[in-house]
CSV table of C-alpha atoms in Angstrom, one decimal:
chain,number,residue,atom,x,y,z
A,1,MET,CA,86.2,124.4,109.2
A,2,PRO,CA,89.4,122.2,110.9
A,3,ALA,CA,91.4,121.4,108.0
A,4,SER,CA,91.7,117.4,109.0
A,5,TYR,CA,90.3,114.4,107.2
A,6,ALA,CA,87.9,111.5,109.6
A,7,TYR,CA,88.8,108.1,107.9
A,8,LEU,CA,87.6,105.0,110.0
A,9,GLY,CA,90.5,103.8,112.0
A,10,PRO,CA,92.7,103.3,114.1
A,11,GLU,CA,96.0,103.2,112.5
A,12,GLY,CA,97.2,101.1,110.3
A,13,THR,CA,94.0,100.7,108.6
A,14,PHE,CA,93.1,99.5,104.4
A,15,THR,CA,90.7,102.9,104.9
A,16,GLU,CA,94.2,104.7,106.0
A,17,VAL,CA,96.0,103.5,102.3
A,18,ALA,CA,93.9,104.4,100.3
A,19,LEU,CA,92.8,107.6,102.1
A,20,ARG,CA,96.7,108.9,102.1
A,21,THR,CA,96.8,108.0,97.5
A,22,LEU,CA,94.8,111.4,97.9
A,23,PRO,CA,97.4,114.2,96.9
A,24,GLU,CA,95.3,116.8,99.1
A,25,ALA,CA,95.6,114.4,101.9
A,26,ALA,CA,99.2,115.7,102.2
A,27,THR,CA,97.9,119.0,103.4
A,28,ARG,CA,95.0,117.9,105.6
A,29,GLU,CA,95.8,116.6,109.2
A,30,LEU,CA,93.9,112.6,109.6
A,31,VAL,CA,91.8,111.7,112.6
A,32,PRO,CA,91.5,108.2,112.7
A,33,TYR,CA,87.8,107.3,114.0
A,34,VAL,CA,86.4,104.1,115.9
A,35,SER,CA,83.7,103.6,113.6
A,36,VAL,CA,82.4,104.6,109.8
A,37,GLN,CA,79.6,106.4,111.8
A,38,SER,CA,81.4,107.9,113.9
A,39,ALA,CA,83.5,109.3,111.2
A,40,LEU,CA,80.4,110.7,109.3
A,41,ASP,CA,78.8,112.5,112.8
A,42,ALA,CA,82.1,114.5,113.0
A,43,VAL,CA,82.0,115.7,109.4
A,44,ARG,CA,77.9,116.9,110.4
A,45,ALA,CA,78.9,118.1,113.8
A,46,GLY,CA,81.4,120.4,111.5
A,47,GLU,CA,84.4,118.6,113.4
A,48,ALA,CA,86.3,117.2,110.0
A,49,GLU,CA,85.8,118.6,107.0
A,50,ALA,CA,85.6,115.5,105.1
A,51,ALA,CA,85.5,111.9,105.8
A,52,PHE,CA,87.2,108.6,103.8
A,53,VAL,CA,84.9,105.6,104.8
A,54,PRO,CA,84.4,101.8,102.4
A,55,ILE,CA,81.5,102.4,100.9
A,56,GLU,CA,81.9,98.8,98.3
A,57,ASN,CA,84.0,96.0,97.8
A,58,SER,CA,84.6,93.6,94.4
A,59,VAL,CA,83.8,90.5,96.5
A,60,GLU,CA,80.4,91.1,98.9
A,61,GLY,CA,79.7,94.4,97.4
A,62,GLY,CA,77.9,97.2,99.1
A,63,ILE,CA,79.4,98.7,102.6
A,64,THR,CA,75.9,98.1,104.8
A,65,THR,CA,77.0,100.6,107.4
A,66,THR,CA,78.5,103.4,104.8
A,67,LEU,CA,75.5,103.2,102.6
A,68,ASP,CA,72.5,103.1,105.7
A,69,GLU,CA,74.4,106.2,107.3
A,70,LEU,CA,74.5,107.9,103.9
A,71,VAL,CA,70.4,107.4,103.5
A,72,ALA,CA,69.9,108.6,107.2
A,73,GLY,CA,70.9,111.5,108.6
A,74,ALA,CA,71.9,114.6,108.3
A,75,PRO,CA,72.3,115.2,104.1
A,76,LEU,CA,75.8,114.5,102.9
A,77,MET,CA,77.6,114.5,99.3
A,78,ILE,CA,80.3,112.3,97.9
A,79,TYR,CA,83.3,114.5,96.4
A,80,ARG,CA,86.2,111.9,95.7
A,81,GLU,CA,87.0,108.1,94.9
A,82,VAL,CA,89.2,105.6,95.4
A,83,LEU,CA,90.4,101.9,93.9
A,84,LEU,CA,92.2,99.6,96.1
A,85,SER,CA,93.7,96.3,95.7
A,86,ILE,CA,93.5,94.1,99.0
A,87,THR,CA,95.0,91.7,99.7
A,88,PHE,CA,95.5,90.2,104.0
A,89,ALA,CA,98.3,88.7,105.6
A,90,LEU,CA,97.7,86.8,108.8
A,91,LEU,CA,98.7,89.1,111.8
A,92,VAL,CA,99.8,87.3,115.2
A,93,ARG,CA,102.1,87.9,118.3
A,94,PRO,CA,105.6,86.9,117.3
A,95,GLY,CA,106.4,83.3,118.2
A,96,THR,CA,102.8,82.7,117.1
A,97,LYS,CA,102.4,79.2,115.2
A,98,LEU,CA,99.5,78.5,112.7
A,99,SER,CA,98.5,75.7,115.0
A,100,ASP,CA,98.3,77.8,118.3
A,101,ILE,CA,96.0,80.4,116.7
A,102,LYS,CA,92.0,79.3,117.8
A,103,THR,CA,90.5,82.5,117.7
A,104,VAL,CA,90.6,84.8,115.0
A,105,SER,CA,89.4,88.3,114.0
A,106,ALA,CA,89.3,91.2,111.3
A,107,HIS,CA,86.4,93.5,110.5
A,108,PRO,CA,83.2,92.1,108.6
A,109,ALA,CA,83.3,93.3,105.4
A,110,ALA,CA,86.9,90.8,105.2
A,111,GLN,CA,85.1,87.6,106.3
A,112,PRO,CA,83.9,87.1,103.1
A,113,GLN,CA,87.2,87.8,101.0
A,114,VAL,CA,89.2,85.1,103.7
A,115,ARG,CA,86.2,82.5,104.1
A,116,ASN,CA,87.4,79.3,101.8
A,117,TRP,CA,91.3,80.2,103.3
A,118,LEU,CA,89.9,80.0,106.6
A,119,LYS,CA,88.1,77.1,106.2
A,120,LYS,CA,91.0,74.8,104.7
A,121,HIS,CA,93.7,76.0,107.4
A,122,LEU,CA,91.4,77.3,110.4
A,123,PRO,CA,88.5,75.7,110.3
A,124,ASP,CA,88.3,75.2,113.8
A,125,ALA,CA,88.9,78.7,114.6
A,126,HIS,CA,86.6,81.2,116.1
A,127,TRP,CA,86.1,83.6,114.3
A,128,GLU,CA,85.3,87.8,116.0
A,129,SER,CA,84.4,90.4,114.4
A,130,ALA,CA,85.9,94.4,115.7
A,131,ALA,CA,85.5,97.7,114.4
A,132,SER,CA,87.7,97.4,111.6
A,133,ASN,CA,91.4,95.3,110.4
A,134,ALA,CA,93.8,97.1,112.4
A,135,ASP,CA,91.7,97.4,115.4
A,136,ALA,CA,91.6,93.9,115.0
A,137,ALA,CA,95.5,93.7,115.2
A,138,ARG,CA,95.4,96.2,118.0
A,139,LEU,CA,92.6,93.7,119.6
A,140,VAL,CA,95.5,90.1,118.9
A,141,GLN,CA,98.3,92.9,120.2
A,142,GLU,CA,96.9,93.3,123.8
A,143,GLY,CA,96.0,89.4,123.6
A,144,GLN,CA,92.0,89.0,123.4
A,145,TYR,CA,92.7,87.6,120.5
A,146,ASP,CA,95.0,84.6,118.5
A,147,ALA,CA,95.5,86.6,114.9
A,148,ALA,CA,94.8,89.3,112.8
A,149,PHE,CA,93.6,89.6,108.5
A,150,ALA,CA,94.8,92.4,107.7
A,151,GLY,CA,97.2,94.4,105.7
A,152,GLU,CA,100.7,93.2,106.1
A,153,PHE,CA,101.6,97.0,106.5
A,154,ALA,CA,99.8,97.1,109.5
A,155,ALA,CA,101.9,94.1,111.2
A,156,ALA,CA,105.6,96.8,112.7
A,157,ARG,CA,102.9,99.3,114.0
A,158,TYR,CA,101.3,96.9,116.1
A,159,GLY,CA,104.7,94.5,116.9
A,160,LEU,CA,102.7,91.7,115.3
A,161,GLU,CA,104.0,89.3,112.8
A,162,ALA,CA,102.8,88.5,109.6
A,163,LEU,CA,102.5,84.6,109.8
A,164,GLU,CA,100.9,84.3,106.1
A,165,THR,CA,100.0,87.2,103.7
A,166,GLY,CA,98.9,87.0,99.8
A,167,ILE,CA,95.4,85.6,101.8
A,168,HIS,CA,92.5,86.5,99.1
A,169,ASP,CA,89.4,84.2,98.1
A,170,ALA,CA,89.2,85.8,94.9
A,171,GLU,CA,91.8,87.6,92.5
A,172,ASN,CA,92.1,91.0,92.5
A,173,ALA,CA,89.8,91.9,95.0
A,174,GLN,CA,89.1,95.5,95.0
A,175,THR,CA,87.5,98.0,97.7
A,176,ARG,CA,86.5,101.6,96.6
A,177,PHE,CA,86.8,104.3,99.7
A,178,VAL,CA,84.9,107.5,99.3
A,179,LEU,CA,85.7,111.3,100.2
A,180,VAL,CA,82.7,112.6,102.6
A,181,GLY,CA,82.1,115.6,102.8
A,182,ARG,CA,78.9,118.4,103.5
A,183,PRO,CA,76.8,119.2,100.5
A,184,ALA,CA,77.7,121.6,98.2
A,185,ARG,CA,78.4,122.6,94.5
A,186,PRO,CA,79.7,119.3,92.7
A,187,ALA,CA,82.9,119.5,91.0
A,188,ALA,CA,82.7,120.5,87.3
A,189,PRO,CA,82.4,117.3,85.1
A,190,THR,CA,85.5,115.7,84.1
A,191,GLY,CA,83.6,113.1,80.7
A,192,ALA,CA,84.6,110.3,83.4
A,193,ASP,CA,82.2,110.7,86.2
A,194,LYS,CA,80.0,109.1,88.6
A,195,THR,CA,76.7,110.2,89.9
A,196,SER,CA,75.1,108.3,93.8
A,197,ILE,CA,71.4,108.9,94.3
A,198,VAL,CA,68.7,107.3,97.3
A,199,LEU,CA,65.4,106.8,96.4
A,200,TRP,CA,62.2,105.9,98.2
A,201,GLN,CA,59.5,105.1,95.7
A,202,ARG,CA,55.9,106.2,97.1
A,203,ASP,CA,54.5,102.9,96.5
A,204,ASP,CA,54.8,99.2,96.6
A,205,HIS,CA,53.3,98.0,93.3
A,206,PRO,CA,54.1,95.5,90.2
A,207,GLY,CA,56.9,97.3,87.5
A,208,GLY,CA,57.7,99.8,90.4
A,209,LEU,CA,61.5,98.8,90.1
A,210,ARG,CA,61.0,98.8,87.0
A,211,ASP,CA,59.7,102.4,86.5
A,212,LEU,CA,63.3,103.5,88.2
A,213,LEU,CA,65.1,102.1,86.0
A,214,GLY,CA,63.1,103.1,83.1
A,215,GLU,CA,64.7,106.5,83.8
A,216,PHE,CA,67.9,105.8,83.4
A,217,ALA,CA,68.0,103.4,80.2
A,218,THR,CA,65.1,105.0,78.3
A,219,ARG,CA,68.5,108.4,78.8
A,220,GLY,CA,71.1,104.8,77.9
A,221,ILE,CA,72.5,105.8,81.4
A,222,ASN,CA,74.2,102.4,82.8
A,223,LEU,CA,73.8,101.5,86.1
A,224,MET,CA,77.2,100.4,87.9
A,225,LEU,CA,75.6,100.2,91.8
A,226,LEU,CA,72.2,99.1,93.0
A,227,GLN,CA,71.5,97.8,96.0
A,228,SER,CA,68.4,97.6,98.5
A,229,ARG,CA,68.3,98.7,102.3
A,230,PRO,CA,65.6,98.6,104.2
A,231,THR,CA,64.0,101.6,105.3
A,232,GLY,CA,62.9,100.4,109.1
A,233,ALA,CA,58.9,101.2,107.9
A,234,GLY,CA,58.7,96.9,108.2
A,235,ILE,CA,59.5,93.8,106.4
A,236,GLY,CA,59.0,94.9,102.2
A,237,ASN,CA,59.8,98.5,102.6
A,238,TYR,CA,63.1,99.7,100.7
A,239,CYS,CA,65.2,102.3,99.6
A,240,PHE,CA,67.5,101.9,96.1
A,241,CYS,CA,70.9,103.0,96.3
A,242,ILE,CA,72.4,104.2,93.1
A,243,ASP,CA,75.2,105.0,91.1
A,244,ALA,CA,74.7,105.6,87.4
A,245,GLU,CA,77.3,106.6,85.4
A,246,GLY,CA,77.5,110.4,84.1
A,247,HIS,CA,77.6,113.9,86.0
A,248,ILE,CA,74.3,115.8,87.2
A,249,SER,CA,75.1,118.6,84.7
A,250,ASP,CA,75.5,116.0,81.4
A,251,ARG,CA,71.4,116.8,80.2
A,252,ARG,CA,70.6,112.9,79.8
A,253,VAL,CA,72.1,112.7,83.5
A,254,ALA,CA,70.1,115.3,84.7
A,255,ASP,CA,66.9,114.9,82.9
A,256,ALA,CA,67.1,111.8,85.1
A,257,LEU,CA,67.0,112.9,87.4
A,258,MET,CA,63.9,115.6,87.0
A,259,GLY,CA,62.5,112.4,86.2
A,260,LEU,CA,62.9,110.4,89.3
A,261,LYS,CA,62.2,113.2,91.3
A,262,ARG,CA,58.8,113.8,89.8
A,263,ILE,CA,57.4,109.5,90.3
A,264,CYS,CA,59.6,108.9,93.5
A,265,LEU,CA,59.0,109.7,97.3
A,266,GLN,CA,62.0,110.7,98.0
A,267,VAL,CA,65.5,111.6,95.8
A,268,ARG,CA,68.7,111.7,98.3
A,269,TYR,CA,71.5,113.3,96.1
A,270,LEU,CA,74.7,111.9,96.8
A,271,GLY,CA,76.7,113.8,94.4
A,272,SER,CA,78.3,113.5,91.1
A,273,TYR,CA,82.3,113.1,91.3
A,274,PRO,CA,85.2,111.2,88.9
A,275,ARG,CA,85.0,107.8,88.4
A,276,ALA,CA,88.3,106.3,89.9
A,277,ASP,CA,88.3,103.5,87.3
A,278,VAL,CA,88.1,105.1,83.8
A,279,ARG,CA,90.9,107.8,82.8
A,280,PRO,CA,88.5,111.1,81.7
A,281,GLY,CA,87.5,110.0,78.0
A,282,ASP,CA,87.3,106.9,78.3
A,283,VAL,CA,83.0,106.6,79.0
A,284,ARG,CA,81.3,104.5,76.9
A,285,PRO,CA,79.8,107.1,73.6
A,286,PRO,CA,75.5,107.1,74.9
A,287,ARG,CA,72.8,106.1,73.0
A,288,LEU,CA,71.9,107.5,69.6
A,289,GLY,CA,69.3,110.5,71.0
A,290,THR,CA,70.7,110.4,74.3
A,291,SER,CA,73.6,113.1,73.5
A,292,ASP,CA,73.9,117.0,75.1
A,293,ASP,CA,73.5,118.3,72.0
A,294,GLU,CA,70.2,115.7,71.4
A,295,PHE,CA,68.3,116.7,74.6
A,296,MET,CA,69.4,120.5,73.9
A,297,ALA,CA,67.8,119.9,70.8
A,298,ALA,CA,64.1,118.1,71.4
A,299,ALA,CA,63.8,121.0,73.9
A,300,ASP,CA,64.1,123.3,71.4
A,301,TRP,CA,62.4,121.6,69.2
A,302,VAL,CA,59.2,122.1,71.6
A,303,ALA,CA,59.6,125.1,72.2
A,304,ARG,CA,58.5,126.0,69.1
A,305,CYS,CA,56.0,124.1,68.8
A,306,GLN,CA,54.4,125.8,71.8
A,307,ASP,CA,55.1,128.7,69.9
A,308,GLY,CA,53.7,127.7,66.8
A,309,ARG,CA,57.0,128.1,64.8
A,310,PHE,CA,57.2,124.1,64.1
């Protein structure tokens, strides 16, 4: 297996900045790819050990390209996550003034994060989407567009200057990135973990989503992400991408996954991994009756009843 990590490129993306916060990134070759899909396909093909891609931001929610890639195709597994605070700079070729800007570009996920700023300062500018924010900067360098929303750090890489900095519509905006590899045994629990899955219902019926969520609620498991994605089988056909607190080795999480496996058409396990936003030990206490000890005691009681030892 190549000792390399693929990531959404080109050089100078927020993805690259977030990736370099991982200690193990210093021991890997970091290879930029033109899209989330190509980075993940490099892992599937054995060309890279893992891929690092954006999956969610605090303004727009889930990054649908990444979610859809994890839902479809050969299974992959999430091993790590990173949270990165995001502010944008307006990058232009040297000498460009605000009044000169007729076209702007960035990754589609950036638009909701700068929409109000754009409306106020460049109401007549035409938006063009790019494969990444750094790619937008490259296109500005080549003269295809007048300005790009990207990280200020990308300016020097592409021979541009930051005309405006600190651009964001929402305070404390963050993007969540994940390190994705081929399926293997998940890392040991830390006490502050997250489990990601995808669920497909057997059929569409009243209370169907409630049935799925009830498997978590009755076991005291908090959900951190719930997003529906179309399956492609027609209008009204959806699967559900879910992030839940806890690790698959936790009895209550494992019990919930078994319950979901019984009632769902399909369950895809995407991994259990350390949460980026909580120190070990900071997870809220489980509800009464949902600790591992209580699950074990209940299982032991049922076994004794079956043996006539109650």
